Tab-separated table of C-alpha atoms in Angstrom:
chain	number	residue	atom	x	y	z
S	1460	MET	CA	38.686	-43.843	-11.946
S	1461	THR	CA	35.253	-43.758	-10.345
S	1462	VAL	CA	34.709	-41.099	-7.652
S	1463	SER	CA	31.573	-41.488	-5.573
S	1464	THR	CA	29.671	-40.643	-2.404
S	1465	PRO	CA	28.041	-43.046	0.087
S	1466	SER	CA	24.557	-44.234	-0.812
S	1467	GLN	CA	21.599	-44.689	1.489
S	1468	HIS	CA	20.241	-48.009	0.169
S	1469	CYS	CA	19.950	-49.499	3.640
S	1470	GLN	CA	17.750	-46.643	4.859
S	1471	ALA	CA	15.450	-46.314	1.857
S	1472	LEU	CA	14.425	-48.822	-0.757
S	1473	SER	CA	15.757	-47.859	-4.173
S	1474	LEU	CA	14.193	-49.493	-7.222
S	1475	VAL	CA	16.340	-49.024	-10.308
S	1476	ARG	CA	14.801	-50.933	-13.185
S	1477	PRO	CA	16.639	-52.172	-16.275
S	1478	ALA	CA	16.298	-49.801	-19.195
S	1479	LYS	CA	15.244	-52.577	-21.552
S	1480	ARG	CA	13.696	-55.850	-20.518
S	1481	ILE	CA	13.545	-57.877	-17.339
S	1482	THR	CA	15.567	-60.924	-18.240
S	1483	PHE	CA	14.965	-63.249	-15.320
S	1484	PRO	CA	11.251	-63.037	-14.405
S	1485	MET	CA	11.098	-66.762	-13.627
S	1486	THR	CA	13.777	-66.654	-10.915
S	1487	ARG	CA	12.609	-66.779	-7.310
S	1488	ILE	CA	14.105	-67.053	-3.837
S	1489	ALA	CA	13.600	-70.285	-1.890
S	1490	LEU	CA	14.211	-70.680	1.847
S	1491	GLU	CA	14.726	-73.989	3.653
S	1492	PRO	CA	14.492	-73.476	7.435
S	1493	TYR	CA	16.695	-74.921	10.133
S	1494	PHE	CA	15.377	-72.457	12.719
S	1495	LEU	CA	12.248	-70.322	12.368
S	1496	HIS	CA	10.591	-68.117	14.994
S	1497	GLN	CA	6.968	-68.496	13.945
S	1498	ASP	CA	5.577	-65.470	15.797
S	1499	GLN	CA	8.205	-63.113	14.413
S	1500	VAL	CA	7.898	-64.458	10.873
S	1501	GLN	CA	4.127	-64.032	11.006
S	1502	SER	CA	4.620	-60.449	12.169
S	1503	LEU	CA	7.003	-59.840	9.258
S	1504	VAL	CA	4.916	-61.327	6.465
S	1505	GLY	CA	1.518	-60.096	7.689
S	1506	GLU	CA	-1.898	-61.632	8.216
S	1507	ARG	CA	-2.651	-62.507	4.589
S	1508	ARG	CA	0.557	-64.482	4.079
S	1509	THR	CA	0.217	-66.100	7.502
S	1510	GLU	CA	-3.217	-67.418	6.550
S	1511	SER	CA	-1.808	-68.602	3.235
S	1512	ALA	CA	0.931	-70.503	5.101
S	1513	ARG	CA	-1.605	-72.104	7.425
S	1514	ALA	CA	-3.680	-73.166	4.407
S	1515	ARG	CA	-0.567	-74.703	2.782
S	1516	ALA	CA	0.282	-76.577	5.957
S	1517	ALA	CA	-3.297	-77.791	6.445
S	1518	ARG	CA	-3.091	-79.690	3.165
S	1519	ARG	CA	-0.217	-81.802	4.511
S	1520	SER	CA	-0.552	-85.000	6.509
S	1521	GLU	CA	1.113	-83.344	9.539
S	1522	PRO	CA	0.051	-79.654	9.470
S	1523	GLU	CA	1.932	-78.626	12.616
S	1524	ALA	CA	5.235	-80.047	11.342
S	1525	ALA	CA	4.641	-78.505	7.898
S	1526	LEU	CA	3.868	-74.988	9.177
S	1527	PRO	CA	7.506	-73.794	9.590
S	1528	TYR	CA	8.222	-74.774	5.981
S	1529	ALA	CA	5.033	-73.092	4.730
S	1530	LEU	CA	5.938	-69.914	6.635
S	1531	ALA	CA	9.471	-70.049	5.162
S	1532	ALA	CA	7.944	-70.231	1.685
S	1533	GLU	CA	5.792	-67.170	2.346
S	1534	LEU	CA	8.791	-65.327	3.819
S	1535	ALA	CA	10.828	-66.098	0.701
S	1536	GLU	CA	8.089	-64.735	-1.540
S	1537	ALA	CA	7.831	-61.564	0.565
S	1538	LEU	CA	11.555	-60.814	0.920
S	1539	SER	CA	11.862	-58.427	-2.016
S	1540	SER	CA	8.938	-56.297	-0.783
S	1541	LEU	CA	9.952	-56.348	2.890
S	1542	GLY	CA	13.134	-54.381	2.216
S	1543	VAL	CA	15.369	-56.901	3.992
S	1544	SER	CA	18.823	-55.708	2.971
S	1545	GLU	CA	22.140	-57.555	3.175
S	1546	LEU	CA	24.057	-56.984	6.398
S	1547	ALA	CA	27.397	-56.661	4.570
S	1548	ARG	CA	25.963	-53.941	2.352
S	1549	CYS	CA	24.619	-51.976	5.322
S	1550	VAL	CA	27.940	-52.234	7.167
S	1551	LEU	CA	29.838	-51.056	4.101
S	1552	GLU	CA	27.489	-48.101	3.626
S	1553	ARG	CA	27.448	-47.326	7.354
S	1554	GLY	CA	23.652	-47.349	7.230
S	1555	LEU	CA	22.956	-49.989	9.883
S	1556	ARG	CA	20.683	-49.141	12.813
S	1557	THR	CA	19.316	-50.919	15.879
S	1558	GLY	CA	15.940	-52.513	15.228
S	1559	GLN	CA	16.612	-53.041	11.512
S	1560	VAL	CA	15.836	-56.423	9.953
S	1561	VAL	CA	18.722	-57.665	7.797
S	1562	GLY	CA	19.870	-60.808	6.040
S	1563	ALA	CA	23.357	-62.294	6.228
S	1564	GLU	CA	24.894	-65.314	4.524
S	1565	LEU	CA	28.059	-66.134	6.464
S	1566	ASP	CA	30.111	-68.991	7.890
S	1567	PHE	CA	28.540	-69.210	11.351
S	1568	ALA	CA	30.031	-71.088	14.277
S	1569	PHE	CA	27.114	-72.579	16.256
S	1570	GLN	CA	27.502	-73.765	19.846
S	1571	ARG	CA	24.942	-75.327	22.163
S	1572	ASP	CA	25.061	-73.534	25.515
S	1573	ARG	CA	23.585	-76.044	27.994
S	1574	GLU	CA	24.595	-74.060	31.081
S	1575	GLN	CA	21.934	-71.475	30.249
S	1576	ASP	CA	19.111	-73.996	29.764
S	1577	THR	CA	15.773	-73.135	31.351
S	1578	PRO	CA	12.364	-74.809	30.897
S	1579	GLY	CA	11.375	-74.323	27.253
S	1580	PHE	CA	14.621	-72.521	26.379
S	1581	LYS	CA	17.632	-74.399	24.977
S	1582	PRO	CA	20.042	-71.748	23.734
S	1583	ILE	CA	22.436	-71.978	20.817
S	1584	SER	CA	24.911	-69.150	20.376
S	1585	PHE	CA	26.442	-68.224	17.040
S	1586	ALA	CA	29.317	-66.113	15.823
S	1587	ALA	CA	30.705	-65.089	12.448
S	1588	THR	CA	33.156	-62.561	11.048
S	1589	LEU	CA	32.210	-60.086	8.360
S	1590	ASP	CA	34.994	-58.327	6.422
S	1591	ALA	CA	33.832	-54.957	5.109
S	1592	GLY	CA	37.227	-53.298	5.009
S	1593	GLU	CA	37.504	-53.914	8.730
S	1594	GLN	CA	36.502	-57.102	10.497
S	1595	VAL	CA	33.155	-57.008	12.291
S	1596	HIS	CA	31.993	-59.779	14.623
S	1597	VAL	CA	28.392	-60.923	14.235
S	1598	THR	CA	26.949	-62.691	17.269
S	1599	GLY	CA	23.650	-63.763	18.769
S	1600	MET	CA	21.631	-66.505	20.389
S	1601	PHE	CA	18.403	-68.382	19.666
S	1602	ASN	CA	16.213	-71.076	21.192
S	1603	SER	CA	16.934	-74.470	19.644
S	1604	ALA	CA	13.479	-75.599	20.741
S	1605	ARG	CA	12.213	-73.630	17.743
S	1606	THR	CA	14.123	-75.598	15.127
S	1607	ALA	CA	12.039	-76.464	12.087
S	1608	SER	CA	12.419	-80.214	12.672
S	1609	SER	CA	14.317	-82.644	14.857
S	1610	SER	CA	16.781	-83.282	12.052
S	1611	ALA	CA	17.477	-79.535	11.644
S	1612	ALA	CA	19.290	-79.435	14.985
S	1613	GLY	CA	22.228	-81.266	13.440
S	1614	SER	CA	22.597	-78.461	10.898
S	1615	LEU	CA	23.024	-75.926	13.697
S	1616	ALA	CA	26.206	-77.355	15.194
S	1617	GLY	CA	29.818	-76.502	14.435
S	1618	THR	CA	30.767	-74.148	11.613
S	1619	ARG	CA	28.321	-74.010	8.730
S	1620	ARG	CA	27.451	-71.659	5.895
S	1621	ALA	CA	23.922	-70.413	6.518
S	1622	TYR	CA	21.557	-67.590	5.672
S	1623	LEU	CA	20.179	-65.692	8.650
S	1624	ILE	CA	17.391	-63.120	8.802
S	1625	GLY	CA	17.347	-61.218	12.063
S	1626	THR	CA	16.850	-57.971	13.929
S	1627	VAL	CA	19.816	-55.838	14.973
S	1628	THR	CA	19.654	-55.676	18.773
S	1629	ASP	CA	23.052	-54.164	19.569
S	1630	LEU	CA	25.656	-52.150	17.650
S	1631	ARG	CA	29.212	-51.576	18.802
S	1632	ALA	CA	32.421	-50.475	17.120
S	1633	ALA	CA	33.329	-53.903	15.796
S	1634	GLN	CA	30.412	-56.098	16.888
S	1635	ILE	CA	26.812	-56.577	15.774
S	1636	GLU	CA	24.292	-58.594	17.738
S	1637	LEU	CA	21.350	-60.159	15.917
S	1638	ARG	CA	18.126	-61.765	17.132
S	1639	PRO	CA	17.324	-64.423	14.498
S	1640	VAL	CA	13.951	-64.787	12.827
S	1641	PHE	CA	15.117	-67.416	10.335
S	1642	ILE	CA	18.254	-69.513	9.883
S	1643	GLY	CA	18.636	-71.935	7.004
S	1644	ILE	CA	19.471	-72.206	3.320
S	1645	ARG	CA	18.723	-69.541	0.714
S	1646	SER	CA	18.595	-70.492	-2.949
S	1647	PHE	CA	17.842	-68.652	-6.159
S	1648	VAL	CA	15.710	-70.968	-8.269
S	1649	ASP	CA	15.210	-70.648	-12.020
S	1650	ASP	CA	11.834	-72.218	-12.784
S	1651	ASP	CA	12.421	-71.935	-16.527
S	1652	LEU	CA	15.850	-73.425	-17.154
S	1653	ALA	CA	15.162	-73.469	-20.910
S	1654	THR	CA	15.650	-69.693	-21.055
S	1655	GLY	CA	19.340	-70.101	-20.254
S	1656	GLY	CA	19.323	-66.737	-18.484
S	1657	LEU	CA	21.462	-65.475	-15.648
S	1658	VAL	CA	20.537	-66.651	-12.179
S	1659	PRO	CA	20.600	-63.622	-9.850
S	1660	GLY	CA	23.085	-63.990	-7.043
S	1661	ALA	CA	25.236	-66.357	-9.076
S	1662	ARG	CA	28.872	-65.690	-9.869
S	1663	VAL	CA	29.724	-65.674	-13.567
S	1664	TYR	CA	33.288	-66.617	-14.548
S	1665	PRO	CA	35.278	-65.173	-17.470
S	1666	SER	CA	35.143	-68.578	-19.189
S	1667	ASP	CA	31.320	-68.198	-19.302
S	1668	ILE	CA	31.587	-65.151	-21.579
S	1669	SER	CA	31.046	-66.135	-25.214
S	1670	GLN	CA	33.421	-63.443	-26.504
S	1671	PHE	CA	36.191	-65.030	-24.388
S	1672	ASN	CA	35.715	-68.506	-25.869
S	1673	GLY	CA	39.127	-68.547	-27.525
S	1674	ILE	CA	40.998	-67.766	-24.301
S	1675	ASP	CA	42.561	-70.543	-22.219
S	1676	PHE	CA	41.928	-69.473	-18.625
S	1677	THR	CA	43.748	-72.585	-17.360
S	1678	SER	CA	47.040	-71.627	-19.013
S	1679	PRO	CA	50.013	-70.762	-16.778
S	1680	PHE	CA	50.442	-67.096	-15.940
S	1681	THR	CA	53.948	-66.069	-14.945
S	1682	GLU	CA	55.151	-63.522	-12.433
S	1683	ALA	CA	56.867	-61.674	-15.275
S	1684	GLU	CA	53.582	-61.377	-17.166
S	1685	GLY	CA	51.967	-60.116	-13.976
S	1686	GLU	CA	54.521	-57.334	-13.818
S	1687	VAL	CA	53.657	-56.360	-17.377
S	1688	VAL	CA	49.939	-56.221	-16.557
S	1689	LEU	CA	50.720	-53.827	-13.712
S	1690	ARG	CA	52.101	-51.374	-16.279
S	1691	VAL	CA	49.136	-51.457	-18.647
S	1692	PRO	CA	47.155	-48.201	-18.308
S	1693	GLU	CA	43.578	-48.639	-17.144
S	1694	ASP	CA	42.191	-46.864	-20.197
S	1695	VAL	CA	44.055	-49.275	-22.485
S	1696	VAL	CA	42.553	-52.260	-20.651
S	1697	LYS	CA	39.079	-50.750	-20.869
S	1698	HIS	CA	39.350	-50.203	-24.620
S	1699	ALA	CA	40.828	-53.668	-25.124
S	1700	PHE	CA	37.923	-55.322	-23.292
S	1701	ALA	CA	35.382	-53.146	-25.107
S	1702	GLY	CA	36.886	-54.118	-28.450
S	1703	LEU	CA	36.813	-57.809	-27.596
S	1704	ILE	CA	33.172	-57.572	-26.493
S	1705	GLY	CA	32.221	-55.536	-29.544
S	1706	GLU	CA	31.237	-52.355	-27.702
S	1707	SER	CA	31.904	-49.261	-29.826
S	1708	TYR	CA	30.870	-46.650	-27.272
S	1709	VAL	CA	33.550	-46.270	-24.600
S	1710	PRO	CA	32.993	-43.283	-22.286
S	1711	LYS	CA	35.750	-41.104	-20.911
S	1712	ASP	CA	36.262	-41.178	-17.150
S	1713	TRP	CA	34.513	-38.456	-15.149
S	1714	GLY	CA	33.858	-37.869	-11.472
S	1715	GLY	CA	30.148	-38.738	-11.341
S	1716	GLU	CA	30.228	-42.096	-13.089
S	1717	ARG	CA	28.735	-45.225	-11.573
S	1718	SER	CA	30.749	-47.572	-13.779
S	1719	ASP	CA	33.608	-47.304	-16.251
S	1720	LEU	CA	31.868	-49.158	-19.081
S	1721	TYR	CA	28.231	-50.031	-19.715
S	1722	THR	CA	27.284	-52.391	-22.509
S	1723	SER	CA	24.423	-54.571	-23.669
S	1724	ARG	CA	26.707	-56.592	-25.948
S	1725	VAL	CA	28.014	-59.219	-23.524
S	1726	PHE	CA	26.970	-62.797	-24.234
S	1727	VAL	CA	26.921	-65.199	-21.275
S	1728	ARG	CA	26.798	-68.803	-22.409
S	1729	GLY	CA	25.363	-67.600	-25.712
S	1730	ARG	CA	22.710	-65.271	-24.273
S	1731	GLN	CA	22.915	-61.492	-24.580
S	1732	VAL	CA	22.902	-59.533	-21.304
S	1733	SER	CA	23.627	-56.025	-20.111
S	1734	ALA	CA	26.768	-55.474	-18.049
S	1735	ALA	CA	28.383	-52.656	-16.090
S	1736	TRP	CA	32.154	-52.765	-15.547
S	1737	LEU	CA	34.425	-51.234	-12.921
S	1738	PHE	CA	38.116	-51.176	-13.913
S	1739	LYS	CA	41.018	-50.797	-11.475
S	1740	GLY	CA	44.407	-50.294	-13.072
S	1741	PRO	CA	47.976	-49.534	-12.027
S	1742	GLY	CA	46.800	-46.660	-9.841
S	1743	TYR	CA	46.372	-49.412	-7.229
S	1744	PRO	CA	49.217	-51.855	-8.095
S	1745	ARG	CA	48.667	-54.372	-5.294
S	1746	ALA	CA	46.135	-56.850	-3.966
S	1747	MET	CA	42.709	-55.241	-3.842
S	1748	ASP	CA	40.816	-55.035	-0.562
S	1749	VAL	CA	37.527	-53.277	0.178
S	1750	LYS	CA	39.332	-50.068	1.151
S	1751	ALA	CA	40.692	-49.801	-2.385
S	1752	LEU	CA	37.184	-49.220	-3.703
S	1753	GLY	CA	36.582	-45.642	-2.632
S	1754	LYS	CA	35.453	-44.230	0.682
S	1755	ASN	CA	33.692	-47.005	2.619
S	1756	GLY	CA	34.020	-49.203	-0.488
S	1757	ASP	CA	31.225	-47.186	-2.105
S	1758	GLN	CA	32.392	-47.876	-5.666
S	1759	ILE	CA	30.778	-51.316	-5.306
S	1760	ASP	CA	27.606	-49.647	-4.111
S	1761	ARG	CA	27.543	-47.275	-7.074
S	1762	LEU	CA	28.294	-50.112	-9.500
S	1763	PHE	CA	25.227	-51.979	-8.276
S	1764	THR	CA	22.972	-48.984	-8.957
S	1765	GLU	CA	23.534	-49.478	-12.692
S	1766	PRO	CA	20.588	-50.988	-14.621
S	1767	ALA	CA	22.606	-54.059	-15.586
S	1768	GLU	CA	22.068	-57.786	-15.211
S	1769	LEU	CA	25.791	-58.492	-14.741
S	1770	LEU	CA	28.160	-56.387	-12.622
S	1771	VAL	CA	31.873	-56.824	-13.360
S	1772	LEU	CA	34.896	-55.901	-11.236
S	1773	GLN	CA	38.314	-55.982	-12.944
S	1774	HIS	CA	41.711	-55.380	-11.341
S	1775	CYS	CA	45.320	-55.570	-12.468
S	1776	HIS	CA	46.385	-57.609	-9.412
S	1777	GLN	CA	44.978	-60.100	-6.921
S	1778	ILE	CA	41.433	-59.496	-5.626
S	1779	LYS	CA	41.075	-60.461	-1.970
S	1780	PRO	CA	38.256	-62.720	-0.711
S	1781	SER	CA	36.776	-59.816	1.280
S	1782	VAL	CA	36.039	-57.992	-1.994
S	1783	VAL	CA	34.577	-61.122	-3.582
S	1784	GLY	CA	32.417	-61.570	-0.492
S	1785	MET	CA	31.158	-58.004	-0.721
S	1786	MET	CA	30.298	-58.379	-4.423
S	1787	ASP	CA	28.497	-61.609	-3.540
S	1788	ALA	CA	26.525	-59.893	-0.759
S	1789	TYR	CA	25.377	-57.122	-3.093
S	1790	ALA	CA	24.466	-59.653	-5.781
S	1791	HIS	CA	22.279	-61.541	-3.295
S	1792	ASP	CA	20.381	-58.474	-2.052
S	1793	ALA	CA	16.758	-59.649	-2.026
S	1794	ARG	CA	15.522	-56.195	-3.051
S	1795	ARG	CA	17.228	-56.576	-6.418
S	1796	PRO	CA	19.473	-59.597	-6.918
S	1797	ARG	CA	21.934	-59.616	-9.800
S	1798	SER	CA	24.868	-61.665	-11.117
S	1799	TYR	CA	28.508	-60.641	-10.816
S	1800	MET	CA	31.922	-61.425	-12.281
S	1801	ILE	CA	35.469	-60.976	-10.947
S	1802	ILE	CA	38.428	-60.579	-13.319
S	1803	ASP	CA	41.741	-60.432	-11.458
S	1804	GLY	CA	45.202	-59.591	-12.775
S	1805	ALA	CA	45.950	-63.119	-13.945
S	1806	ASP	CA	42.778	-63.419	-16.024
S	1807	THR	CA	43.282	-59.865	-17.260
S	1808	GLY	CA	46.741	-60.910	-18.417
S	1809	ARG	CA	45.409	-63.989	-20.198
S	1810	ILE	CA	42.860	-61.839	-22.032
S	1811	LEU	CA	45.489	-59.242	-22.991
S	1812	ARG	CA	47.843	-62.038	-24.066
S	1813	SER	CA	45.156	-63.379	-26.411
S	1814	LEU	CA	45.028	-59.940	-28.034
S	1815	GLY	CA	48.789	-59.879	-28.566
S	1816	MET	CA	49.267	-57.222	-25.910
S	1817	LEU	CA	51.624	-59.238	-23.694
S	1818	PRO	CA	54.961	-60.783	-24.679
S	1819	ALA	CA	55.157	-64.547	-25.041
S	1820	ILE	CA	57.188	-65.693	-22.023
S	1821	PRO	CA	57.454	-69.492	-21.676
S	1822	ALA	CA	56.413	-70.566	-18.182
S	1823	SER	CA	59.230	-73.144	-18.097
S	1824	LEU	CA	62.046	-70.574	-18.322
S	1825	PRO	CA	63.943	-69.653	-15.173
S	1826	GLN	CA	62.594	-66.525	-13.491
S	1827	GLN	CA	65.599	-64.357	-14.394
S	1828	HIS	CA	65.147	-65.219	-18.079
S	1829	GLN	CA	61.452	-64.411	-17.857
S	1830	ARG	CA	62.261	-60.990	-16.459
S	1831	ALA	CA	64.713	-60.383	-19.264
S	1832	GLY	CA	61.900	-60.982	-21.758
S	1833	VAL	CA	59.651	-58.259	-20.349
S	1834	PRO	CA	59.675	-55.233	-22.663
S	1835	ARG	CA	60.134	-51.730	-21.362
S	1836	GLN	CA	57.013	-49.657	-20.838
S	1837	GLY	CA	57.605	-47.661	-23.988
S	1838	GLU	CA	57.574	-50.870	-26.031
S	1839	LEU	CA	54.302	-52.207	-24.703
S	1840	PHE	CA	51.778	-50.452	-26.886
S	1841	HIS	CA	53.221	-49.781	-30.295
S	1842	ARG	CA	49.798	-50.368	-31.834
S	1843	ASP	CA	46.681	-48.240	-31.547
S	1844	HIS	CA	44.289	-50.148	-29.252
């Protein structure tokens, strides 16, 4: 199993380039603003981009109304070079510091606070919870007078998924306070859909993998089969997946590895991509949370340092939403966005079943009969996999 040490990605920009080709050069980040602090955005993007935004806005019929959107476009283009890292990643790596500019895509609860109104200042407070092994509360306040348009105010009420770029103004044990620069929608746009490539930040599902085409991921998966999966050694699962993918080179586990399997032979929707895999077997026979992934969850961090387009996390049991959220945060890191895939115990079982490595247990049988059909551990692997 992977053994690792904490990385320092949030304190220094690390550029790890793919060993072969860049496969998604036509993908870009787009930002649609609800709230945008023009002075702070101009300070972030610099004079050249500010002038470019003003020139964009000047070509519109209402330049003043168009300026926030033009500045958002320049901010989106500059994100990868500005070193704006994902808040969840910095919390996981314990690299967050006051004054740092971070991005966070969370379910924010927005509330208009009229009691604190003053001339020119109409505050909206926000709060969200980030799960990085332990729950951290993210809070802050901004001036609703700076919304990008009159219609944007309606998008900053109640609970809403939003992307926020802001400065860390206060750090406590379980609370982070942010001063927003931008709040709105972040999208990864593929300008050349004909390439059929991966869209960075997107989640890939097992059914998208061409080598898994013959597997029915909608088929019932019984509790008895789940118990069998929990007894399959991790190394057996790794070799089984490698064989199905067509990867002949399967490394032995060692302490300094960043992933358990690296391959360029995965096909996603018919297109060949590179992929790095992290396998978690019966050494952790329960639902996976962030704490199961090494000290400070740093196995995710190390996985994302691999020069791969697709990062895969596999486990023999349930994978909790907090882990999925952390993989999603890493995949959306503007400094180097990638795609990711989650394979939990049920989908692992369906894949192993397709290879004849699980017993056929009809889902309609009573539970006690299903249990009776589970072979003993010594009977599981009579073949050389």
